[in-house]
Coordinates of C-alpha atoms in Angstrom, one line a residue:
X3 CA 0.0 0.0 0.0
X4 CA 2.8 2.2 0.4
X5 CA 4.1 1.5 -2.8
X6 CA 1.0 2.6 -4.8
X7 CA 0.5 5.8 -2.1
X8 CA 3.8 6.9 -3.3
X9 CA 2.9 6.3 -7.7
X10 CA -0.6 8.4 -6.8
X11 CA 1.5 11.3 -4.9
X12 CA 4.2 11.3 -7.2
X13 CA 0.7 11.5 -9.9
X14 CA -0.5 14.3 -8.0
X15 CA 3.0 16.2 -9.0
X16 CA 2.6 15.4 -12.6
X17 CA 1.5 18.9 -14.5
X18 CA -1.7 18.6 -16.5
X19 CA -1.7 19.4 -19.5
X20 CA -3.6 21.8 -21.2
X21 CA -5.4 19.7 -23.2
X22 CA -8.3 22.4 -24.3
X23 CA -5.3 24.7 -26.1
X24 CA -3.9 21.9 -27.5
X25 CA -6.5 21.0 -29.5
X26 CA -7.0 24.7 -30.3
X27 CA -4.1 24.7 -31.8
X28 CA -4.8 21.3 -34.3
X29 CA -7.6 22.5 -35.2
X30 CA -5.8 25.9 -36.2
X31 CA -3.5 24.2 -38.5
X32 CA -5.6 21.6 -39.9
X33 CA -7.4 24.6 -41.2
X34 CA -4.5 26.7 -42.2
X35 CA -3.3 23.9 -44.2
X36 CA -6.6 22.3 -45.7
X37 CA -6.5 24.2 -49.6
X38 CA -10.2 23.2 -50.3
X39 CA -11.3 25.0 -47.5
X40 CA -13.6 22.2 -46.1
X41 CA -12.2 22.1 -43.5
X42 CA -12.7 25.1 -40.9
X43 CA -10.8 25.8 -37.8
X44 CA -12.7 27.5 -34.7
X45 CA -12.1 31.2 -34.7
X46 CA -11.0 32.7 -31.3
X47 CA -13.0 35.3 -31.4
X48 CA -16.0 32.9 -31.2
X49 CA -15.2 31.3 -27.7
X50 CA -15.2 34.9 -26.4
X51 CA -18.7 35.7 -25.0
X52 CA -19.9 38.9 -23.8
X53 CA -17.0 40.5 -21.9
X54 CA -16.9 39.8 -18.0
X55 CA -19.0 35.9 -18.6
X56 CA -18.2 32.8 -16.3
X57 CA -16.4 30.1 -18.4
X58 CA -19.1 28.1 -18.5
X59 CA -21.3 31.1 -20.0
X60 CA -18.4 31.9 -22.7
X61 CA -18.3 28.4 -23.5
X62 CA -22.0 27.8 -24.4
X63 CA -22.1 30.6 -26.3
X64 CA -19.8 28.5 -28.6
X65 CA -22.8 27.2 -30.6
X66 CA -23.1 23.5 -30.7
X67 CA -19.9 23.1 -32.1
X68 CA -18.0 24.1 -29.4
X69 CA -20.1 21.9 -27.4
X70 CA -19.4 18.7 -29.7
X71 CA -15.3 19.7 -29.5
X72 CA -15.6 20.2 -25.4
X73 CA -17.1 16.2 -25.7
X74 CA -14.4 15.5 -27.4
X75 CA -11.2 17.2 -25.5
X76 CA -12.5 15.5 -22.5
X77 CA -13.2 12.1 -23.3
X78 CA -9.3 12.6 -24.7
X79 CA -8.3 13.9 -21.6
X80 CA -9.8 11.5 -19.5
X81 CA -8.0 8.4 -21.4
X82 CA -4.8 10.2 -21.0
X83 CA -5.2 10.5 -17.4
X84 CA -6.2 7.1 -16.7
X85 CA -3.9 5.6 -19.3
X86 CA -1.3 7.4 -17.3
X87 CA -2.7 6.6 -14.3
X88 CA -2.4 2.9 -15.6
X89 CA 0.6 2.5 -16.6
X90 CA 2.1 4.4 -13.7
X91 CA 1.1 2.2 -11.3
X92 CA 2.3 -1.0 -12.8
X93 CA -1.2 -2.2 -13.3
X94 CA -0.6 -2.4 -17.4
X95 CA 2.8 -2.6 -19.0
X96 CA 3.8 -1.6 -22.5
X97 CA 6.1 -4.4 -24.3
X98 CA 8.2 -2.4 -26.7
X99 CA 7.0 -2.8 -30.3
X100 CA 9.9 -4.2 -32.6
X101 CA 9.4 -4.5 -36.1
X102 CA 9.5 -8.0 -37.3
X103 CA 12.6 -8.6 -38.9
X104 CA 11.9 -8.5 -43.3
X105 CA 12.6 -11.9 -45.5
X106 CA 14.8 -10.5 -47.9
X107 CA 13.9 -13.8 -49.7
X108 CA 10.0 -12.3 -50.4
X109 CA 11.1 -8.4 -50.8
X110 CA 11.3 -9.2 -54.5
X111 CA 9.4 -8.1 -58.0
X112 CA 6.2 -10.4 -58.2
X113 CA 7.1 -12.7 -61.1
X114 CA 5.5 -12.5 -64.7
X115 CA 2.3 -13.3 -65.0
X116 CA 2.9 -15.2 -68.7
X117 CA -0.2 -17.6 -69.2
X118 CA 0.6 -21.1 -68.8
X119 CA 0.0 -23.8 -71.1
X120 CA -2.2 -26.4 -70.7
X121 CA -0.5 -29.8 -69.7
X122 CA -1.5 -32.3 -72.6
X123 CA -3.3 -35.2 -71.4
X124 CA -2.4 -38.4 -73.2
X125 CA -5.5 -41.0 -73.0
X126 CA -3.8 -44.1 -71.5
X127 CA -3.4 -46.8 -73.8
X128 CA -5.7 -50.2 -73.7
X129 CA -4.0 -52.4 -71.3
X130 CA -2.4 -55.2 -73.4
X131 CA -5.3 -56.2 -76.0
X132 CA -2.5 -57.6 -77.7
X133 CA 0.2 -59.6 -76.1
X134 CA 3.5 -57.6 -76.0
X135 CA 5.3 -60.9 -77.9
X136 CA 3.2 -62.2 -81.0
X137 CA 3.7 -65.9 -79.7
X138 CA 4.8 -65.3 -76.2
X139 CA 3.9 -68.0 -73.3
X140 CA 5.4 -70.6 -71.7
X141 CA 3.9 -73.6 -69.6
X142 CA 5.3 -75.4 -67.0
X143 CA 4.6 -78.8 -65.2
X144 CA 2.6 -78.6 -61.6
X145 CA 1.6 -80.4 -58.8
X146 CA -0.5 -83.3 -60.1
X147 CA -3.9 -83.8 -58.1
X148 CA -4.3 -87.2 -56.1
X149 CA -7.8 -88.0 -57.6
X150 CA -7.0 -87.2 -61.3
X151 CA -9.4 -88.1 -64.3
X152 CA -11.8 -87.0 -66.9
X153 CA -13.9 -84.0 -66.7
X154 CA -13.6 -82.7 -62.9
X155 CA -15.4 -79.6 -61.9
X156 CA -12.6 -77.1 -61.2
X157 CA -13.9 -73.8 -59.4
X158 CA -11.0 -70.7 -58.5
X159 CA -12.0 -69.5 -54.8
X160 CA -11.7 -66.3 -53.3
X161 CA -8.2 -66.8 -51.9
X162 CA -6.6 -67.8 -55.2
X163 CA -6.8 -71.5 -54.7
X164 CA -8.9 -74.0 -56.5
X165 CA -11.7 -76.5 -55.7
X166 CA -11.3 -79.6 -57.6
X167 CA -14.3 -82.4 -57.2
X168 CA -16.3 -84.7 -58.9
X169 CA -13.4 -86.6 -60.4
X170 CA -13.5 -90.9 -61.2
X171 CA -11.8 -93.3 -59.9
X172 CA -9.0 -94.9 -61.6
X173 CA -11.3 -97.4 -63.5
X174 CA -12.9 -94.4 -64.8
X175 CA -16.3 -95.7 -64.3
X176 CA -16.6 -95.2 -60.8
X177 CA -17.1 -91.3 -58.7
X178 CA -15.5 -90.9 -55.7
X179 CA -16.6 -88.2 -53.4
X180 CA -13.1 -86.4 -52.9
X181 CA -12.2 -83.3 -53.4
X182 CA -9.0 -81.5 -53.3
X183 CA -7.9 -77.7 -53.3
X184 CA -4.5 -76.3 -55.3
X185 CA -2.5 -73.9 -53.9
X186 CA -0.6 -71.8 -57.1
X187 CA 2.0 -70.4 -54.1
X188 CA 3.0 -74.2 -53.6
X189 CA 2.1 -75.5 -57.1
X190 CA 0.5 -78.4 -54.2
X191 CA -3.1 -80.2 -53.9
X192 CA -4.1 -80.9 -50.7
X193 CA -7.4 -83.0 -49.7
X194 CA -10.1 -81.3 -48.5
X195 CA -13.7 -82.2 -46.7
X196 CA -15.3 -85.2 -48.6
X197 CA -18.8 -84.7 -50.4
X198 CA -21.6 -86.3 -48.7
X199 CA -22.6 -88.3 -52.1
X200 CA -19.7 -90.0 -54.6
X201 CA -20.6 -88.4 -58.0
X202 CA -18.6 -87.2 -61.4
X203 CA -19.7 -85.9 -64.5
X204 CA -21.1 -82.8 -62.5
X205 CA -21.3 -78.9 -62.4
X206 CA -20.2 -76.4 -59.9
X207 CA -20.4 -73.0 -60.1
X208 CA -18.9 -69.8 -57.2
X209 CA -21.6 -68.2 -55.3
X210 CA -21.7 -64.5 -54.5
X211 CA -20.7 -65.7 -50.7
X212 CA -18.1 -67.7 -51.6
X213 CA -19.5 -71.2 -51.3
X214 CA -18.9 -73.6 -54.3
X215 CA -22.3 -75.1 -55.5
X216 CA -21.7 -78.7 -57.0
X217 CA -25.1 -80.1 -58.9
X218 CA -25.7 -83.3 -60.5
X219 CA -23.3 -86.0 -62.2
X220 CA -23.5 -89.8 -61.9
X221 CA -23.9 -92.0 -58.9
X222 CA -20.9 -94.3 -57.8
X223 CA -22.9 -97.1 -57.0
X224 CA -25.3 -97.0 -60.8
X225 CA -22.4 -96.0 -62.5
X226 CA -23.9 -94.0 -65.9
X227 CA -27.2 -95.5 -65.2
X228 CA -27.8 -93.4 -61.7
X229 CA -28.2 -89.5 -62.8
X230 CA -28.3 -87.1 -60.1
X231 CA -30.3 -84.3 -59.4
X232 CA -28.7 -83.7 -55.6
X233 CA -26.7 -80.9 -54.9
X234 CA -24.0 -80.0 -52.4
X235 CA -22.6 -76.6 -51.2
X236 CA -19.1 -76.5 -50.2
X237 CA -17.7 -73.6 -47.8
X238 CA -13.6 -73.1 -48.0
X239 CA -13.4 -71.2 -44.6
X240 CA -14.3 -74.9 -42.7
X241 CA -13.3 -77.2 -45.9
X242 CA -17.0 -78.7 -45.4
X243 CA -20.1 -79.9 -47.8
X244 CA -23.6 -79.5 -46.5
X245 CA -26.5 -81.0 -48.9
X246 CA -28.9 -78.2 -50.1
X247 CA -32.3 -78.3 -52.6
X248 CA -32.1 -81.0 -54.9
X249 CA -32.9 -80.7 -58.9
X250 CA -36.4 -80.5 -60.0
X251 CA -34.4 -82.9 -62.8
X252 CA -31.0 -85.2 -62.8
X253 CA -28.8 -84.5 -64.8
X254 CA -25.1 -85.5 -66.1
X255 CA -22.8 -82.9 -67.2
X256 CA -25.1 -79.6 -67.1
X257 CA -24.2 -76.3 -68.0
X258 CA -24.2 -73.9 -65.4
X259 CA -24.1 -70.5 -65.3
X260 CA -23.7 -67.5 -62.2
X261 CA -26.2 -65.0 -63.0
X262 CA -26.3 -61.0 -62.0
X263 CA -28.6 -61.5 -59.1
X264 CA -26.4 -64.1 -57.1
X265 CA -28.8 -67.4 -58.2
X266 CA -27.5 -70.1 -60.5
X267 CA -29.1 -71.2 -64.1
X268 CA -28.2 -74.7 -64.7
X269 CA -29.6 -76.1 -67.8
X270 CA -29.3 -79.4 -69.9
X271 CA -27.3 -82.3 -69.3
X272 CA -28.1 -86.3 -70.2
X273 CA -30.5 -87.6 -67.8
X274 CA -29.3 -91.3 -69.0
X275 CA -26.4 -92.8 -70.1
X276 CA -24.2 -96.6 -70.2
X277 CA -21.9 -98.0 -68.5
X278 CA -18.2 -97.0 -70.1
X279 CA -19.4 -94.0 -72.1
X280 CA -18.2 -90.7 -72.2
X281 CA -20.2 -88.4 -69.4
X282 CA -20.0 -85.4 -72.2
X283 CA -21.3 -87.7 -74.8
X284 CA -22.4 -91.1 -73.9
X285 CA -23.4 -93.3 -76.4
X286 CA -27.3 -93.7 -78.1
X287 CA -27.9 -90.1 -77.3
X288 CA -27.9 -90.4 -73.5
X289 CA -31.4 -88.7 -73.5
X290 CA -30.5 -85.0 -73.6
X291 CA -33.0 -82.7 -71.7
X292 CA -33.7 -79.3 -73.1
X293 CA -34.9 -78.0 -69.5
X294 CA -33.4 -75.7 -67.2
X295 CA -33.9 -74.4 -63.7
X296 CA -32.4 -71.5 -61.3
X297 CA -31.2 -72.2 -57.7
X298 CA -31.9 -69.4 -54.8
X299 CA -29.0 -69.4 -52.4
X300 CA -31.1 -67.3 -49.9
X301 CA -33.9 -70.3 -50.0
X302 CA -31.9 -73.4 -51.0
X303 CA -34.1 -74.3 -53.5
X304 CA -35.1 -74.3 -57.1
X305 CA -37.7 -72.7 -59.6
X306 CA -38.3 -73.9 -63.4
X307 CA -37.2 -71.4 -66.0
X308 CA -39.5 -72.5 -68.8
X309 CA -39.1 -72.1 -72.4
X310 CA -35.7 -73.3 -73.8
X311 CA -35.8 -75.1 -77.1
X312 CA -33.3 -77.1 -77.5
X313 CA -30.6 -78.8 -75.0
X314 CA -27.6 -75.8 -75.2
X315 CA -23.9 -76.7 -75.6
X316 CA -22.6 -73.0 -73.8
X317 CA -23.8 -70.4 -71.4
X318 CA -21.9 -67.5 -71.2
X319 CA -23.6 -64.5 -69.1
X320 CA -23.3 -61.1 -71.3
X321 CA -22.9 -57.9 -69.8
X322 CA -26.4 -56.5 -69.7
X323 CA -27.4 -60.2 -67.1
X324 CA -28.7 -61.8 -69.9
X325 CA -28.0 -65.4 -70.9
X326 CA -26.6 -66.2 -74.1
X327 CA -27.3 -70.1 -74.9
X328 CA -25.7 -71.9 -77.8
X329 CA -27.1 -75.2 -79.2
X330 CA -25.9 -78.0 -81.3
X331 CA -25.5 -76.7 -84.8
X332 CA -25.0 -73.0 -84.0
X333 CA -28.5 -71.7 -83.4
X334 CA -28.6 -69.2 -80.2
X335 CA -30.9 -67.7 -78.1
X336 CA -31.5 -65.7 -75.0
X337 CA -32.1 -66.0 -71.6
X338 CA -33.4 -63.1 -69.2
X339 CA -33.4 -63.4 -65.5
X340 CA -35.7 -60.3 -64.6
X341 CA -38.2 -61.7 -66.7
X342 CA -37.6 -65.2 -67.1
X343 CA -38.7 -64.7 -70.7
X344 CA -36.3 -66.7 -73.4
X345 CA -35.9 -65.1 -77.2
X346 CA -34.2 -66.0 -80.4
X347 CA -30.9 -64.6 -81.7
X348 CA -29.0 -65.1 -84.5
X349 CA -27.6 -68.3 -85.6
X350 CA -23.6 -69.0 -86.1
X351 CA -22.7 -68.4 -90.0
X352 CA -21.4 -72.0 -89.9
X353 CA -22.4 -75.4 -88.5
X354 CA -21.5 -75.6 -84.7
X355 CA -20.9 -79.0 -82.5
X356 CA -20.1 -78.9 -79.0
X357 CA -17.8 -75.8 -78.8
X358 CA -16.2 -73.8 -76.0
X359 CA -17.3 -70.5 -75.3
X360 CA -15.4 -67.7 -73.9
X361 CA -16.9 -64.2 -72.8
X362 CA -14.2 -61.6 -73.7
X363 CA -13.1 -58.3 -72.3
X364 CA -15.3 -56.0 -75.1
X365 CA -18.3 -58.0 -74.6
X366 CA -18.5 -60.2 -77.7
X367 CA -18.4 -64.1 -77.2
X368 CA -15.7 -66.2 -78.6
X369 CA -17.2 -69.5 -79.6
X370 CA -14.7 -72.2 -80.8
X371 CA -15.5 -75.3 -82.4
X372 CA -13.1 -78.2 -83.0
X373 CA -14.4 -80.6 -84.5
X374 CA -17.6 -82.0 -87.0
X375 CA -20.7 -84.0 -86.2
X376 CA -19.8 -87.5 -87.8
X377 CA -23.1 -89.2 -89.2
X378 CA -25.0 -90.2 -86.7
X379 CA -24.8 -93.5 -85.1
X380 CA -21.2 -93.8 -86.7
X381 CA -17.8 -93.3 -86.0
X382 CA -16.1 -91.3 -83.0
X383 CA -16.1 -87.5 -83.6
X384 CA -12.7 -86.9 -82.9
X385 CA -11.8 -88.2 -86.4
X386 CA -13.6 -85.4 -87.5
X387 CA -11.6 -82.4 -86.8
X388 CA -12.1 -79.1 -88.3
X389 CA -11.0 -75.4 -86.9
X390 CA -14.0 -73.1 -86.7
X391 CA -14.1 -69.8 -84.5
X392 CA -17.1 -67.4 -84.4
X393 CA -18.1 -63.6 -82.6
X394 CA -21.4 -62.7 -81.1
X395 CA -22.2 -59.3 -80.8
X396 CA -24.5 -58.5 -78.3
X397 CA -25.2 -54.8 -79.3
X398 CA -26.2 -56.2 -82.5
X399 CA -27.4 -59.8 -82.0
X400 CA -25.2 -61.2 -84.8
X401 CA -22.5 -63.7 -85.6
X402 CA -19.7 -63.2 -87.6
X403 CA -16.4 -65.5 -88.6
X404 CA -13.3 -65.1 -87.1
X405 CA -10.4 -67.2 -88.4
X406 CA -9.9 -70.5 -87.5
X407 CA -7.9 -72.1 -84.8
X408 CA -6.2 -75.3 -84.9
X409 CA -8.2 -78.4 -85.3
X410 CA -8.7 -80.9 -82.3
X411 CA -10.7 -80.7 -79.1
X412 CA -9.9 -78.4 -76.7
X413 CA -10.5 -75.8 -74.6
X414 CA -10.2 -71.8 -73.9
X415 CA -9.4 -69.4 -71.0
X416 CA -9.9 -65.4 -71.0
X417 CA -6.6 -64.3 -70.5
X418 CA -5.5 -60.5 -68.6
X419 CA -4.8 -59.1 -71.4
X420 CA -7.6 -59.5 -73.2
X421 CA -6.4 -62.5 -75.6
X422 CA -7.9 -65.9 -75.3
X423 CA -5.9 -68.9 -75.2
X424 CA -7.0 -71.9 -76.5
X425 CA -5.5 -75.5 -76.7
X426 CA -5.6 -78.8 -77.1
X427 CA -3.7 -82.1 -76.4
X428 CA -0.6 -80.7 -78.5
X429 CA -1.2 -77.6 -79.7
X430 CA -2.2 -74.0 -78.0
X431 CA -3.1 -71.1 -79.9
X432 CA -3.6 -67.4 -78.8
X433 CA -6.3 -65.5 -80.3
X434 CA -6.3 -61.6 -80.3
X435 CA -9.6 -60.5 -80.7
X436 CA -8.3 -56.2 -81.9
X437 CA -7.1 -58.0 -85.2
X438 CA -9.0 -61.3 -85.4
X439 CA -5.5 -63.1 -85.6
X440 CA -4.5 -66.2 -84.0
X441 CA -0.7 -66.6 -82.5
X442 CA 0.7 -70.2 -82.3
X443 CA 1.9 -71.1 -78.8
X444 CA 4.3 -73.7 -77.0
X445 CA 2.0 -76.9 -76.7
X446 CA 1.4 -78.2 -73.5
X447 CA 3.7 -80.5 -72.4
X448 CA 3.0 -84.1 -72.8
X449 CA 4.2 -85.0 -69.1
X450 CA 0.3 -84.1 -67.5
X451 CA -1.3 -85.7 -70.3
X452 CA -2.6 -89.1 -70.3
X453 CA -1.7 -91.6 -73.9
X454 CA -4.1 -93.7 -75.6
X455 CA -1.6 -96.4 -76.1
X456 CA -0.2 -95.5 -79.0
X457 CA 3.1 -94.6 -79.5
X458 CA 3.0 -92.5 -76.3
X459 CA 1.0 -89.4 -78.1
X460 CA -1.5 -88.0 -76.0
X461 CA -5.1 -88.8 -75.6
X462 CA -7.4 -85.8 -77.2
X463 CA -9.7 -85.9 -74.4
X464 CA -7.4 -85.5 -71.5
X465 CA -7.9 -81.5 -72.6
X466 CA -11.5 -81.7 -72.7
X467 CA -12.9 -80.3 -69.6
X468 CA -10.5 -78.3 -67.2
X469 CA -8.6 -74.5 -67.5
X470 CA -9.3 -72.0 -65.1
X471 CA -7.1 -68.6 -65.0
X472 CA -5.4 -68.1 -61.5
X473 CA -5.4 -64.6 -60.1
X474 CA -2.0 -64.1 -60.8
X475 CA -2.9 -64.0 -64.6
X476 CA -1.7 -67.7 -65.5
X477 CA -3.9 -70.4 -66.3
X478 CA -4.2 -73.9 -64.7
X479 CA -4.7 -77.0 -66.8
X480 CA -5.9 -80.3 -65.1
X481 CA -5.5 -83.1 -67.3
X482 CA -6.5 -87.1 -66.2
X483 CA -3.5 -87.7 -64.6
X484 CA -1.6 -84.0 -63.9
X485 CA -1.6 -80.3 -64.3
X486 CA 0.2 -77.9 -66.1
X487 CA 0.5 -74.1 -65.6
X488 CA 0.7 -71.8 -68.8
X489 CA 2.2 -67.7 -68.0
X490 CA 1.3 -65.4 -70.9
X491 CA 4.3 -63.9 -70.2
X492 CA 6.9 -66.5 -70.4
X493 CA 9.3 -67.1 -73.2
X494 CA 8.8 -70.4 -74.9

């Protein structure tokens, strides 16, 4: 307390300033010096009243302005008193203001501001519609699978590996109710769970879950005589089957197809057959059925889809959902989940028998054919061989010719690049759909094939039935008694 008593006396000694006369005198120059003359200082012969007036009289007799200037002077006065007041007490204190120190760096002449040209933008190239090596691939020898054979159901999963089932026993004539899965990282099959009924000759197909349906095929115990309509669904996270809707109709080597809105169209297949015979094409006709059905994953079971005229050969879902279907001969028509409605399409320029469709990158369908129908009831087709190859358009619903691939059954994958590969027993062909050209490839080796017998040269059915591409961009081939991997990129 005796601190501030001393700042307030020492205050008290401070000389007030004359604040009034102060501003007399701004207002004097800021008029002297104004050359418009807007700007008018008070004349001192107006703050003079009558002579002998109180102060307070002399300065009311200012007018209002004087008034509005006296407002003025002592609201200024009052802040310098009390700022003064403040600081000398120590109650505020004043940091010295320092300039901040200039960047020399940013003291310069803004740059030019010349228009800048547009960056041109390049549209990026077509990823690889045509393979970088006219040619180019390699294939290599794999893992062989414990339960080889004919025409197994091969299915990739959603962890790269593949679900092999449905294959014969070693007699050929007898199913067996393994399955196995192949690991591309260890080129290795390893068994998995065991289906709950032996079968071969059968479909499977990847649902939107990632269960593997497996539908129809050929009983162990009745051999080609025992069609099945039961179905199985097997789940990779657990390796296990569980038994879901049967068939509304057995059948032996259906088509199947995954549609748009997560349900499966099978359709076709021989619903008879003999002992010995070919599950793809047994012997006296094998009683073909020209019906076809969906299966509801949701409800585990089946609905007709009504209308198909004749039993098909492919399936290959287009981009818009719909189906295309492909019979024996060439003619075509379409399939239409929303509606369930089917319709006609054009038919192939040429005279098709059992070919291999492929769906590829633009949307058209590749449909290869290897060999002709031998008169009926005479002679094995495979000593009929012909090279036939033929586009579907489905903007415009037509066919057209596209070159023609080796002769001899076989079979064809999609490849990354957009190409198709397609082979057979000793031969392997890539077809590049920008030009319509075909590229001869390295054969498959003749180590994973089975022989006939003959001078060691390999059977033309071991091809008939298995190529899936892995997700590494190369494609597996199972034949009956190994496997074989073929890289697009690979130097022959």
């Amino acid at each position: 307390m005796d601190e501030l008593r001393d700042r307030f006396a020492t205050l008290d000694r401070l000389p007030v300033p004359d604040v009034w006369n102060d501003v007399e005198r701004r207002l004097k120059a800021l008029g002297a010096a104004a050359p418009t003359g807007r700007v008018v200082a008070v004349r001192p012969g107006r703050r003079g009243g009558m002579p002998g007036a109180s102060l307070r009289s002399r300065n009311m007799s200012g007018g209002r302005r004087n008034v509005g200037l006296l407002a003025v002077a002592t609201l200024i006065a009052a802040l310098l008193v009390g700022g003064a007041i403040a600081v000398g007490s120590g109650l505020v204190h004043l940091s010295p203001i320092v300039p901040p120190t200039l960047n020399a760096a940013l003291i310069t002449s803004p740059p030019s501001l010349s228009p800048s040209t547009s960056p041109t933008v390049s549209p990026s190239a077509t990823p690889g519609l045509t393979p970088s090596v006219t040619g180019s691939g390699s294939w290599s020898v794999t893992g062989a699978p414990r339960h080889g054979g004919c025409c197994p159901t091969a299915t990739l999963l959603r962890d790269g590996r593949v679900l092999l089932a449905g294959v014969p026993a070693e007699d050929g004539n007898t199913a067996t109710a393994q399955a196995e899965r192949y690991d591309p990282a260890t080129g290795q099959w390893t068994e998995t769970g065991r289906m709950h009924v032996a079968r071969y000759g059968s479909v499977a197909s990847l649902l939107t879950d990632g269960r593997v349906l497996v539908a129809g095929g050929v009983d162990s115990a009745k051999g080609y005589l025992g069609a099945l309509a039961s179905v199985e669904l097997y789940d990779p996270t657990s390796g296990t089957w569980t038994e879901t809707g049967s068939m509304s109709r057995w059948r032996i080597s259906p088509t199947a197809v995954s549609l748009a809105n997560g349900r499966i169209l099978v359709l076709g297949g021989h619903i008879s057959g003999r002992a010995g015979s070919s599950p793809r094409i047994p012997p006296g006709g094998g009683g073909e059925t020209r019906t076809a059905e969906t299966y509801d994953p949701e409800s585990g079971t089946w609905s007709w889809a009504r209308g198909m005229t004749a039993p098909p050969e492919t399936a290959t879902l287009l981009p818009d959902g719909t189906v295309l279907v492909t019979h024996d001969g060439g003619s075509s028509e379409l399939f239409d989940p929303r509606t369930g409605r089917w319709t006609a399409t054009a038919s192939a320029t040429q005279a098709i028998y059992s070919p291999r469709a492929t769906l590829l990158a633009n949307g058209d369908v590749l449909l290869v054919d290897m060999w002709d129908r031998p008169v009926r009831g005479g002679g094995c087709p495979c000593e009929h061989f012909v090279g036939r190859a033929e586009l579907y358009d489905p903007f415009t619903g037509s066919w057209t010719s596209t070159g023609s691939p080796p002769s001899g059954w076989g079979t064809a994958s999609l490849l990354a690049d957009g190409t198709a590969l397609v082979f057979g027993a000793d031969w392997a062909v890539r077809y590049d759909p920008q030009g319509g050209s075909w590229a001869t490839v390295a054969a498959p080796p003749h180590e994973f094939l089975t022989t006939n017998g003959d001078g060691g040269e390999p059977s033309y059915s071991a091809l008939s039935s298995t190529a899936i591409r892995l997700l590494d961009g190369r494609v597996l081939a199972v034949g009956e008694v190994g496997a074989a991997l073929f890289d697009p990129d690979g130097t022959p």
